[in-house]
């Protein structure tokens, strides 16, 4: 493959290289790709932050010996119900939403029952 004169799509610098090369340096390639992915990374970062925070809240409640809590108390602690990692329906038809290994099941009185999935610990 012959060397040709090219222009870096990140910084505009003229450089020589293969005809399919787009960047003058690895730094320009990395910078370009970071800019392209910044919106998606920001959204994912915010969602992951919310998921981890919810898990910490549930874990602290279980560590304090609580297994039932009202929605208002969860919201007061900063719990965000918008995102969860997975859901589960028990054989009896009860719905659980999980934040990693900690979950909630809504009770008839509007409160929530907190559970921990211990299957992950045995893997």
Short mmCIF file of C-alpha atoms in Angstrom, two decimals:
data_model
loop_
_atom_site.label_atom_id
_atom_site.label_comp_id
_atom_site.label_asym_id
_atom_site.label_seq_id
_atom_site.Cartn_x
_atom_site.Cartn_y
_atom_site.Cartn_z
CA UNK A 1 0.00 0.00 0.00
CA UNK A 2 1.45 3.40 -0.94
CA UNK A 3 1.79 6.46 1.28
CA UNK A 4 -0.41 9.45 0.45
CA UNK A 5 -0.92 12.95 1.82
CA UNK A 6 -3.95 13.10 4.15
CA UNK A 7 -5.75 15.49 6.51
CA UNK A 8 -6.58 14.44 10.11
CA UNK A 9 -10.36 14.57 10.62
CA UNK A 10 -9.86 15.65 14.25
CA UNK A 11 -7.28 18.44 14.14
CA UNK A 12 -6.89 19.18 10.41
CA UNK A 13 -3.14 18.50 10.39
CA UNK A 14 -1.62 17.28 7.14
CA UNK A 15 0.16 13.92 7.47
CA UNK A 16 1.34 11.05 5.31
CA UNK A 17 0.04 7.50 5.64
CA UNK A 18 -2.11 4.76 4.17
CA UNK A 19 -5.03 5.92 2.07
CA UNK A 20 -7.55 4.61 4.65
CA UNK A 21 -5.95 6.39 7.64
CA UNK A 22 -8.10 9.16 9.19
CA UNK A 23 -6.07 10.45 12.14
CA UNK A 24 -2.55 11.79 12.50
CA UNK A 25 -2.03 10.35 16.01
CA UNK A 26 -3.63 7.98 18.50
CA UNK A 27 -4.47 11.02 20.64
CA UNK A 28 -6.53 12.55 17.78
CA UNK A 29 -8.29 9.20 17.17
CA UNK A 30 -9.13 8.89 20.86
CA UNK A 31 -10.27 12.51 21.14
CA UNK A 32 -12.50 12.18 18.07
CA UNK A 33 -14.12 8.96 19.33
CA UNK A 34 -14.64 10.40 22.82
CA UNK A 35 -16.49 13.37 21.33
CA UNK A 36 -18.63 11.05 19.19
CA UNK A 37 -19.60 8.93 22.19
CA UNK A 38 -19.90 11.64 24.85
CA UNK A 39 -23.72 11.90 24.71
CA UNK A 40 -24.24 8.14 24.95
CA UNK A 41 -21.60 7.85 27.68
CA UNK A 42 -23.24 10.64 29.67
CA UNK A 43 -26.67 8.98 29.54
CA UNK A 44 -25.25 5.58 30.49
CA UNK A 45 -23.18 7.12 33.29
CA UNK A 46 -26.28 8.79 34.78
CA UNK A 47 -28.35 5.61 34.57
CA UNK A 48 -25.58 3.49 36.12
CA UNK A 49 -25.18 6.07 38.90
CA UNK A 50 -28.92 5.84 39.62
CA UNK A 51 -28.84 2.01 39.63
CA UNK A 52 -25.87 1.90 42.02
CA UNK A 53 -27.44 4.50 44.32
CA UNK A 54 -30.71 2.53 44.48
CA UNK A 55 -28.78 -0.65 45.31
CA UNK A 56 -26.88 1.15 48.10
CA UNK A 57 -30.16 2.44 49.56
CA UNK A 58 -31.74 -1.04 49.55
CA UNK A 59 -28.58 -2.63 50.95
CA UNK A 60 -28.39 -0.12 53.81
CA UNK A 61 -32.03 -0.74 54.69
CA UNK A 62 -31.50 -4.51 54.80
CA UNK A 63 -28.29 -4.06 56.83
CA UNK A 64 -30.34 -2.02 59.33
CA UNK A 65 -32.73 -4.99 59.67
CA UNK A 66 -35.58 -3.43 57.70
CA UNK A 67 -37.37 -5.53 55.13
CA UNK A 68 -40.45 -3.34 54.57
CA UNK A 69 -40.60 0.32 53.64
CA UNK A 70 -43.02 2.86 52.21
CA UNK A 71 -42.51 4.48 48.83
CA UNK A 72 -42.32 7.94 50.41
CA UNK A 73 -39.36 6.86 52.58
CA UNK A 74 -37.54 5.46 49.55
CA UNK A 75 -38.10 8.66 47.57
CA UNK A 76 -36.97 10.69 50.58
CA UNK A 77 -33.69 8.74 50.54
CA UNK A 78 -33.23 9.61 46.85
CA UNK A 79 -34.48 6.33 45.36
CA UNK A 80 -35.27 6.55 41.62
CA UNK A 81 -37.87 4.08 40.35
CA UNK A 82 -37.22 4.90 36.67
CA UNK A 83 -34.48 2.33 36.09
CA UNK A 84 -33.89 -1.20 37.29
CA UNK A 85 -31.58 -3.99 36.14
CA UNK A 86 -34.15 -6.76 35.78
CA UNK A 87 -37.54 -8.00 36.93
CA UNK A 88 -38.79 -11.33 38.16
CA UNK A 89 -42.21 -12.92 38.53
CA UNK A 90 -42.46 -15.60 41.22
CA UNK A 91 -44.45 -18.81 40.76
CA UNK A 92 -47.20 -17.22 42.84
CA UNK A 93 -47.35 -14.28 40.40
CA UNK A 94 -45.63 -11.67 42.57
CA UNK A 95 -43.61 -9.08 40.62
CA UNK A 96 -40.14 -8.07 41.77
CA UNK A 97 -37.94 -5.33 40.36
CA UNK A 98 -34.20 -5.65 40.98
CA UNK A 99 -31.26 -3.31 41.22
CA UNK A 100 -28.48 -5.84 40.74
CA UNK A 101 -28.91 -8.28 43.66
CA UNK A 102 -31.41 -6.24 45.70
CA UNK A 103 -35.08 -6.05 44.83
CA UNK A 104 -38.47 -4.70 45.76
CA UNK A 105 -41.90 -6.28 45.68
CA UNK A 106 -44.86 -3.95 46.03
CA UNK A 107 -47.26 -5.05 48.74
CA UNK A 108 -51.05 -4.63 48.75
CA UNK A 109 -50.83 -1.71 51.20
CA UNK A 110 -48.64 0.28 48.79
CA UNK A 111 -45.44 -0.36 50.71
CA UNK A 112 -42.51 -2.41 49.49
CA UNK A 113 -40.88 -5.60 50.66
CA UNK A 114 -37.07 -5.57 50.22
CA UNK A 115 -35.32 -8.78 49.15
CA UNK A 116 -31.81 -9.85 48.31
CA UNK A 117 -31.03 -12.39 45.59
CA UNK A 118 -28.37 -14.65 47.06
CA UNK A 119 -28.01 -16.80 43.90
CA UNK A 120 -25.28 -14.48 42.64
CA UNK A 121 -23.16 -15.16 45.74
CA UNK A 122 -22.89 -18.88 44.98
CA UNK A 123 -21.62 -18.47 41.42
#
